[in-house]
Short mmCIF file of C-alpha atoms and ligand atoms in Angstrom, two decimals:
data_model
loop_
_atom_site.label_atom_id
_atom_site.label_comp_id
_atom_site.label_asym_id
_atom_site.label_seq_id
_atom_site.Cartn_x
_atom_site.Cartn_y
_atom_site.Cartn_z
CA MET A 1 -67.91 -9.40 -16.84
CA ARG A 2 -66.30 -12.63 -15.58
CA ASN A 3 -63.09 -11.25 -14.04
CA PHE A 4 -61.61 -7.78 -13.60
CA THR A 5 -57.82 -7.73 -13.81
CA CYS A 6 -56.99 -5.17 -16.53
CA VAL A 7 -58.39 -2.32 -18.64
CA GLN A 8 -59.65 -4.68 -21.35
CA ASP A 9 -61.99 -6.36 -18.84
CA ILE A 10 -64.04 -3.17 -18.30
CA GLY A 11 -64.86 -2.92 -22.02
CA ASN A 12 -65.76 0.43 -23.56
CA LEU A 13 -64.27 3.16 -21.35
CA ARG A 14 -66.89 5.77 -22.24
CA SER A 15 -69.75 3.52 -21.13
CA ALA A 16 -67.84 2.51 -17.99
CA LEU A 17 -67.35 6.21 -17.17
CA ASN A 18 -71.02 6.97 -17.84
CA GLU A 19 -71.98 4.14 -15.47
CA ALA A 20 -69.57 5.51 -12.85
CA PHE A 21 -71.08 9.02 -13.05
CA GLU A 22 -74.61 7.60 -12.82
CA ILE A 23 -73.65 5.61 -9.71
CA LYS A 24 -71.97 8.69 -8.26
CA LYS A 25 -75.36 10.48 -8.47
CA ASP A 26 -77.03 7.66 -6.46
CA ARG A 27 -74.62 4.99 -5.17
CA PHE A 28 -77.44 2.99 -3.54
CA LYS A 29 -79.57 2.67 -6.71
CA ASN A 30 -78.54 -1.02 -7.09
CA VAL A 31 -78.82 -1.98 -3.42
CA GLU A 32 -81.06 -4.99 -4.21
CA LEU A 33 -78.66 -6.42 -6.82
CA GLY A 34 -76.28 -7.97 -4.32
CA ARG A 35 -78.82 -9.32 -1.83
CA ASN A 36 -77.64 -12.71 -0.47
CA LYS A 37 -74.46 -12.46 -2.55
CA THR A 38 -71.16 -12.64 -0.68
CA LEU A 39 -67.93 -10.82 -1.51
CA MET A 40 -64.71 -12.32 -0.14
CA MET A 41 -61.71 -9.96 -0.01
CA ILE A 42 -58.34 -11.69 0.37
CA PHE A 43 -55.28 -9.65 1.33
CA PHE A 44 -51.73 -10.95 1.07
CA ASN A 45 -50.57 -7.34 1.65
CA SER A 46 -51.62 -4.28 3.67
CA SER A 47 -54.36 -1.90 2.57
CA LEU A 48 -56.47 1.05 3.71
CA ARG A 49 -58.26 2.48 0.67
CA THR A 50 -58.86 -0.77 -1.19
CA ARG A 51 -60.05 -2.54 1.96
CA LEU A 52 -62.47 0.24 2.97
CA SER A 53 -63.70 1.43 -0.45
CA THR A 54 -64.35 -2.08 -1.79
CA GLN A 55 -66.21 -3.08 1.37
CA LYS A 56 -68.28 0.13 1.09
CA ALA A 57 -68.95 -0.63 -2.59
CA ALA A 58 -70.21 -4.09 -1.65
CA MET A 59 -72.54 -2.51 0.93
CA ASN A 60 -73.80 -0.06 -1.73
CA LEU A 61 -74.94 -3.17 -3.66
CA GLY A 62 -76.44 -4.96 -0.65
CA MET A 63 -73.74 -7.65 -0.52
CA ASN A 64 -72.42 -9.58 2.47
CA VAL A 65 -68.65 -9.19 2.96
CA ILE A 66 -65.92 -11.48 4.32
CA VAL A 67 -62.39 -10.10 4.68
CA LEU A 68 -59.38 -12.41 5.14
CA ASP A 69 -55.85 -11.20 5.87
CA ILE A 70 -53.85 -14.22 4.80
CA ASN A 71 -50.90 -13.32 7.02
CA GLN A 72 -53.02 -12.69 10.15
CA GLY A 73 -54.95 -15.71 11.38
CA ALA A 74 -55.04 -17.96 8.32
CA TRP A 75 -52.56 -20.82 7.97
CA LYS A 76 -49.27 -19.95 6.33
CA LEU A 77 -49.72 -20.92 2.69
CA GLU A 78 -47.37 -22.84 0.42
CA THR A 79 -47.75 -21.44 -3.10
CA GLU A 80 -45.27 -23.60 -5.05
CA ARG A 81 -46.25 -27.00 -6.48
CA GLY A 82 -43.93 -29.96 -5.84
CA VAL A 83 -42.66 -28.63 -2.52
CA ILE A 84 -42.42 -31.22 0.29
CA MET A 85 -44.47 -29.45 2.94
CA ASP A 86 -42.45 -30.35 6.04
CA GLY A 87 -41.73 -26.75 7.00
CA GLU A 88 -43.68 -23.84 8.46
CA LYS A 89 -46.56 -23.87 5.97
CA PRO A 90 -49.43 -26.25 6.91
CA GLU A 91 -51.69 -25.46 3.92
CA HIS A 92 -51.30 -25.26 0.15
CA LEU A 93 -52.88 -22.52 -1.91
CA LEU A 94 -54.33 -25.21 -4.18
CA GLU A 95 -56.59 -26.42 -1.35
CA ALA A 96 -57.19 -23.04 0.26
CA ILE A 97 -58.40 -21.38 -2.96
CA PRO A 98 -61.26 -23.79 -3.82
CA VAL A 99 -62.25 -23.89 -0.14
CA MET A 100 -62.52 -20.08 -0.03
CA GLY A 101 -64.51 -20.25 -3.25
CA CYS A 102 -67.10 -22.42 -1.42
CA TYR A 103 -68.00 -19.56 0.95
CA CYS A 104 -68.61 -16.67 -1.46
CA ASP A 105 -69.89 -15.54 -4.86
CA VAL A 106 -67.12 -13.09 -5.86
CA ILE A 107 -63.47 -12.88 -4.76
CA GLY A 108 -61.15 -9.86 -4.64
CA VAL A 109 -57.42 -10.58 -4.31
CA ARG A 110 -54.52 -8.36 -3.28
CA SER A 111 -51.16 -9.99 -3.91
CA PHE A 112 -48.24 -7.68 -4.68
CA ALA A 113 -45.19 -8.56 -6.74
CA ARG A 114 -42.67 -10.37 -4.54
CA PHE A 115 -39.58 -9.44 -6.60
CA GLU A 116 -38.25 -12.98 -6.02
CA ASN A 117 -39.05 -14.26 -9.51
CA LYS A 118 -39.80 -11.80 -12.33
CA GLU A 119 -41.45 -14.44 -14.49
CA GLU A 120 -43.80 -15.56 -11.68
CA ASP A 121 -44.67 -11.94 -10.92
CA TYR A 122 -45.33 -11.00 -14.55
CA ASN A 123 -47.26 -14.23 -15.16
CA GLU A 124 -49.48 -13.25 -12.20
CA MET A 125 -48.94 -16.68 -10.61
CA ILE A 126 -51.05 -16.01 -7.49
CA LEU A 127 -53.93 -14.14 -9.19
CA ASN A 128 -54.19 -16.70 -11.98
CA GLN A 129 -54.40 -19.58 -9.48
CA PHE A 130 -57.46 -17.88 -7.96
CA ILE A 131 -58.94 -17.48 -11.45
CA ARG A 132 -58.19 -21.12 -12.28
CA TYR A 133 -59.13 -22.88 -9.03
CA SER A 134 -61.68 -20.79 -7.09
CA GLY A 135 -64.69 -21.40 -9.33
CA ARG A 136 -65.68 -17.76 -8.76
CA PRO A 137 -65.30 -14.42 -10.60
CA ILE A 138 -62.02 -12.79 -9.52
CA PHE A 139 -61.11 -9.11 -9.41
CA SER A 140 -57.69 -7.63 -8.69
CA MET A 141 -57.26 -5.41 -5.62
CA GLU A 142 -53.69 -4.83 -6.83
CA ALA A 143 -51.80 -7.80 -8.10
CA ALA A 144 -48.20 -8.15 -9.24
CA THR A 145 -48.45 -6.13 -12.46
CA ARG A 146 -51.62 -4.01 -12.32
CA HIS A 147 -54.02 -2.14 -9.98
CA PRO A 148 -57.14 -1.70 -12.15
CA LEU A 149 -59.53 -0.48 -9.43
CA GLN A 150 -57.07 2.34 -8.74
CA SER A 151 -56.58 3.17 -12.42
CA PHE A 152 -60.33 3.23 -13.07
CA ALA A 153 -60.74 5.67 -10.14
CA ASP A 154 -57.85 7.74 -11.51
CA LEU A 155 -59.56 7.98 -14.91
CA ILE A 156 -62.89 8.95 -13.31
CA THR A 157 -61.05 11.70 -11.40
CA ILE A 158 -59.26 13.09 -14.47
CA GLU A 159 -62.54 13.13 -16.40
CA GLU A 160 -64.16 15.07 -13.53
CA TYR A 161 -61.37 17.68 -13.29
CA LYS A 162 -60.06 18.08 -16.84
CA LYS A 163 -60.47 21.53 -18.42
CA LYS A 164 -59.77 20.42 -21.99
CA ALA A 165 -60.77 17.44 -24.12
CA ARG A 166 -57.21 16.06 -24.38
CA PRO A 167 -55.35 16.97 -21.18
CA LYS A 168 -51.59 16.48 -20.84
CA VAL A 169 -51.14 13.80 -18.16
CA VAL A 170 -47.62 13.22 -16.81
CA MET A 171 -46.73 10.19 -14.71
CA THR A 172 -43.52 10.91 -12.80
CA TRP A 173 -41.26 8.59 -10.85
CA ALA A 174 -40.23 9.86 -7.42
CA PRO A 175 -37.80 8.52 -4.81
CA HIS A 176 -38.78 6.10 -2.02
CA PRO A 177 -36.91 4.29 0.76
CA ARG A 178 -38.25 0.85 -0.28
CA PRO A 179 -38.51 -0.99 -3.63
CA LEU A 180 -42.18 -0.61 -4.63
CA PRO A 181 -44.09 -2.67 -7.23
CA GLN A 182 -44.60 -1.56 -10.84
CA ALA A 183 -48.33 -2.48 -10.59
CA VAL A 184 -49.68 1.05 -10.10
CA PRO A 185 -47.58 2.75 -12.82
CA ASN A 186 -48.10 -0.18 -15.23
CA SER A 187 -51.85 0.01 -14.70
CA PHE A 188 -52.06 3.80 -14.88
CA ALA A 189 -50.12 3.72 -18.15
CA GLU A 190 -52.35 0.96 -19.52
CA TRP A 191 -55.51 2.99 -18.78
CA MET A 192 -54.06 6.32 -20.00
CA ASN A 193 -52.98 4.65 -23.25
CA ALA A 194 -56.58 3.48 -23.68
CA THR A 195 -57.71 7.15 -23.76
CA ASP A 196 -56.79 9.89 -26.24
CA TYR A 197 -55.00 11.96 -23.60
CA ASP A 198 -51.53 13.41 -24.21
CA PHE A 199 -49.71 10.96 -21.92
CA VAL A 200 -46.04 11.30 -20.87
CA ILE A 201 -43.95 9.14 -18.52
CA THR A 202 -40.88 10.64 -16.85
CA HIS A 203 -38.28 8.77 -14.78
CA PRO A 204 -34.51 8.47 -14.37
CA GLU A 205 -32.72 6.18 -16.83
CA GLY A 206 -32.88 2.57 -15.67
CA TYR A 207 -36.50 2.80 -14.46
CA GLU A 208 -38.05 1.90 -17.82
CA LEU A 209 -41.32 0.01 -17.36
CA ASP A 210 -42.35 -3.11 -19.32
CA PRO A 211 -43.00 -1.93 -22.92
CA GLN A 212 -46.34 -3.77 -22.91
CA PHE A 213 -47.58 -1.08 -20.49
CA VAL A 214 -45.62 1.92 -21.80
CA GLY A 215 -47.27 1.44 -25.20
CA ASN A 216 -47.16 4.64 -27.26
CA ALA A 217 -46.57 6.91 -24.28
CA ARG A 218 -43.73 9.41 -24.69
CA VAL A 219 -40.89 8.72 -22.22
CA GLU A 220 -38.94 11.78 -21.08
CA TYR A 221 -35.83 11.49 -18.85
CA ASP A 222 -35.87 15.27 -18.14
CA GLN A 223 -38.56 15.73 -15.49
CA MET A 224 -38.79 19.51 -15.88
CA LYS A 225 -39.26 19.16 -19.63
CA ALA A 226 -41.93 16.52 -19.08
CA PHE A 227 -43.82 18.78 -16.64
CA GLU A 228 -44.00 21.71 -19.10
CA GLY A 229 -47.63 22.60 -19.76
CA ALA A 230 -48.96 19.55 -17.89
CA ASP A 231 -52.60 19.49 -16.75
CA PHE A 232 -52.25 16.51 -14.39
CA ILE A 233 -49.21 15.21 -12.49
CA TYR A 234 -49.48 11.58 -11.33
CA ALA A 235 -46.58 10.78 -8.98
CA LYS A 236 -45.51 7.27 -7.98
CA ASN A 237 -42.39 5.37 -7.00
CA TRP A 238 -41.50 2.03 -8.52
CA ALA A 239 -38.49 -0.28 -8.33
CA ALA A 240 -36.49 -1.04 -11.46
CA TYR A 241 -38.05 -3.52 -13.91
CA THR A 242 -35.40 -4.13 -16.57
CA GLY A 243 -32.95 -7.03 -16.60
CA ASP A 244 -31.02 -7.98 -13.49
CA ASN A 245 -32.11 -4.76 -11.79
CA TYR A 246 -35.63 -6.18 -11.31
CA GLY A 247 -36.91 -5.13 -7.89
CA ARG A 248 -33.92 -2.93 -7.14
CA ILE A 249 -33.62 0.70 -6.05
CA LEU A 250 -31.30 2.52 -8.48
CA SER A 251 -31.86 6.04 -7.21
CA LYS A 252 -33.15 7.98 -4.21
CA ASP A 253 -32.46 11.32 -5.85
CA ARG A 254 -34.74 13.83 -4.10
CA GLU A 255 -34.40 16.23 -7.01
CA TRP A 256 -37.26 14.06 -8.37
CA THR A 257 -39.45 14.78 -5.31
CA VAL A 258 -42.38 16.77 -6.70
CA SER A 259 -42.18 20.33 -5.34
CA GLU A 260 -43.39 23.80 -6.30
CA ARG A 261 -40.29 24.05 -8.52
CA GLN A 262 -41.62 21.41 -10.92
CA MET A 263 -45.31 22.38 -10.53
CA ALA A 264 -44.42 25.96 -11.55
CA VAL A 265 -43.77 24.91 -15.18
CA THR A 266 -47.09 23.08 -15.50
CA ASP A 267 -50.37 24.64 -16.66
CA ASN A 268 -51.55 24.92 -13.05
CA ALA A 269 -51.68 21.11 -12.99
CA TYR A 270 -53.62 19.00 -10.55
CA PHE A 271 -51.49 16.71 -8.38
CA MET A 272 -52.51 13.04 -8.05
CA HIS A 273 -51.22 10.05 -6.12
CA CYS A 274 -52.88 6.71 -5.34
CA LEU A 275 -51.82 6.92 -1.63
CA PRO A 276 -50.33 5.96 0.79
CA VAL A 277 -47.70 8.59 0.02
CA ARG A 278 -44.31 9.21 1.70
CA ARG A 279 -44.37 12.99 2.12
CA ASN A 280 -41.10 14.82 1.25
CA MET A 281 -39.91 11.77 -0.63
CA ILE A 282 -42.61 11.55 -3.36
CA VAL A 283 -44.04 15.06 -2.90
CA THR A 284 -43.48 18.06 -0.62
CA ASP A 285 -45.98 19.00 2.10
CA ASP A 286 -46.77 22.25 0.24
CA VAL A 287 -47.71 20.51 -3.02
CA ILE A 288 -49.84 17.73 -1.53
CA GLU A 289 -51.63 20.33 0.67
CA SER A 290 -52.13 22.82 -2.20
CA PRO A 291 -55.55 23.60 -3.77
CA GLN A 292 -54.31 21.73 -6.89
CA SER A 293 -53.91 18.49 -4.93
CA ILE A 294 -56.84 16.14 -5.67
CA VAL A 295 -55.53 13.05 -3.87
CA ILE A 296 -58.58 12.94 -1.54
CA PRO A 297 -61.26 13.12 -4.29
CA GLU A 298 -59.12 10.57 -6.16
CA ALA A 299 -59.27 8.23 -3.13
CA ALA A 300 -63.02 8.87 -2.76
CA ASN A 301 -63.54 7.69 -6.33
CA ARG A 302 -62.21 4.25 -5.34
CA GLU A 303 -65.72 3.58 -3.90
CA ILE A 304 -67.23 4.44 -7.28
CA SER A 305 -64.84 2.35 -9.40
CA ALA A 306 -65.36 -0.62 -7.06
CA THR A 307 -69.17 -0.23 -7.15
CA VAL A 308 -69.19 -0.31 -10.97
CA VAL A 309 -66.88 -3.35 -11.06
CA LEU A 310 -68.78 -5.32 -8.40
CA LYS A 311 -72.10 -4.46 -10.07
CA ARG A 312 -70.86 -5.87 -13.38
CA LEU A 313 -69.44 -9.00 -11.71
CA ILE A 314 -72.75 -9.67 -9.95
CA GLU A 315 -74.63 -9.11 -13.23
CA GLY A 316 -72.37 -11.72 -14.79
CA LEU A 317 -73.13 -14.42 -12.17
C1 SN0 B 401 -51.60 1.46 -3.69
C2 SN0 B 401 -50.13 1.38 -3.50
C3 SN0 B 401 -49.69 0.11 -2.83
C4 SN0 B 401 -48.20 -0.07 -2.76
N1 SN0 B 401 -47.64 0.93 -1.83
C5 SN0 B 401 -46.80 0.55 -0.89
O1 SN0 B 401 -46.46 -0.62 -0.74
C6 SN0 B 401 -46.27 1.66 0.01
C7 SN0 B 401 -45.47 1.08 1.14
C8 SN0 B 401 -44.52 2.08 1.77
O2 SN0 B 401 -44.60 3.29 1.46
O3 SN0 B 401 -43.71 1.63 2.55
C9 SN0 B 401 -47.53 0.10 -4.14
O4 SN0 B 401 -46.67 0.98 -4.27
O5 SN0 B 401 -47.91 -0.68 -5.05
N1 CP B 402 -54.40 3.22 -3.36
C1 CP B 402 -54.59 2.09 -2.67
O1 CP B 402 -54.87 1.01 -3.22
O2 CP B 402 -54.46 2.23 -1.29
P1 CP B 402 -54.32 1.01 -0.26
O3 CP B 402 -53.03 0.31 -0.56
O4 CP B 402 -54.36 1.70 1.09
O5 CP B 402 -55.51 0.08 -0.47
#
């Protein structure tokens, strides 16, 4: 595998899942594979799970790890070509990227959508410059339009907990005080559409996601109807995508906050969220603390998804 940015890059999902479950039985079985190989993790945005689980995954494979928070300690970076750099940014991304590539074998990049320019976000301008100029395999640690390490962990988790071959999985929008990226819902939808699950997306009108990610998923504007008979509830906030509303908050309606009211019409569904989660905005305390909440095992599986991905990237060196 050369890069890991989307579901297509992992190849056959069944074999990827089999590899994940094998690694889960013995996560140190490939500890020699990464000897004297260096992972560089580059964060343009905050992180807890991705930062810790990916570093742990690298250690499972015997790798060295360098972590760089671009906005803490590195030079402020100019990302646009043609800009006269007489302002606050001493370094251009087009020098910094190949330089960083000199010091490592594999690079992970976190660079959220900025909501300043929809085309630049959806063309993955930052991530693609790393792919083009670093000279190294690149994997996404959440970019502007996808979060594949999270989605792979989500799929592992559903496969572990499902009680039927084709579970009903419902991704629901929920309110949030800030405009959040579409990367997590886009990516979750992309991975769910690659399975044969019964997949439903529910959100208020105006929050339609890019059709390239929605695919053949059923979209239901009535949240209670969507939740009926569900086996898994995947909650997430996202800002509007369509038209001039790109990056905007259209609703903070807390009727969409996942509570026991909605969970009552499911088939005793498991509750999932990628975390961090704003309690009593996205989900009530009672639901996220209930026995049906699997947000912690879901987060634990981030180590497994990252170990599989790093293993395949090292094998491709
Ligand atoms: C894995 C999720 C990362 C990110 N989450 C946030 O930025 C949450 C920030 C907040 O709640 O203020 C997102 O929604 O894409
Ligand atoms: N789910 C996830 O990626 O968490 P962090 O943003 O804390 O890495």
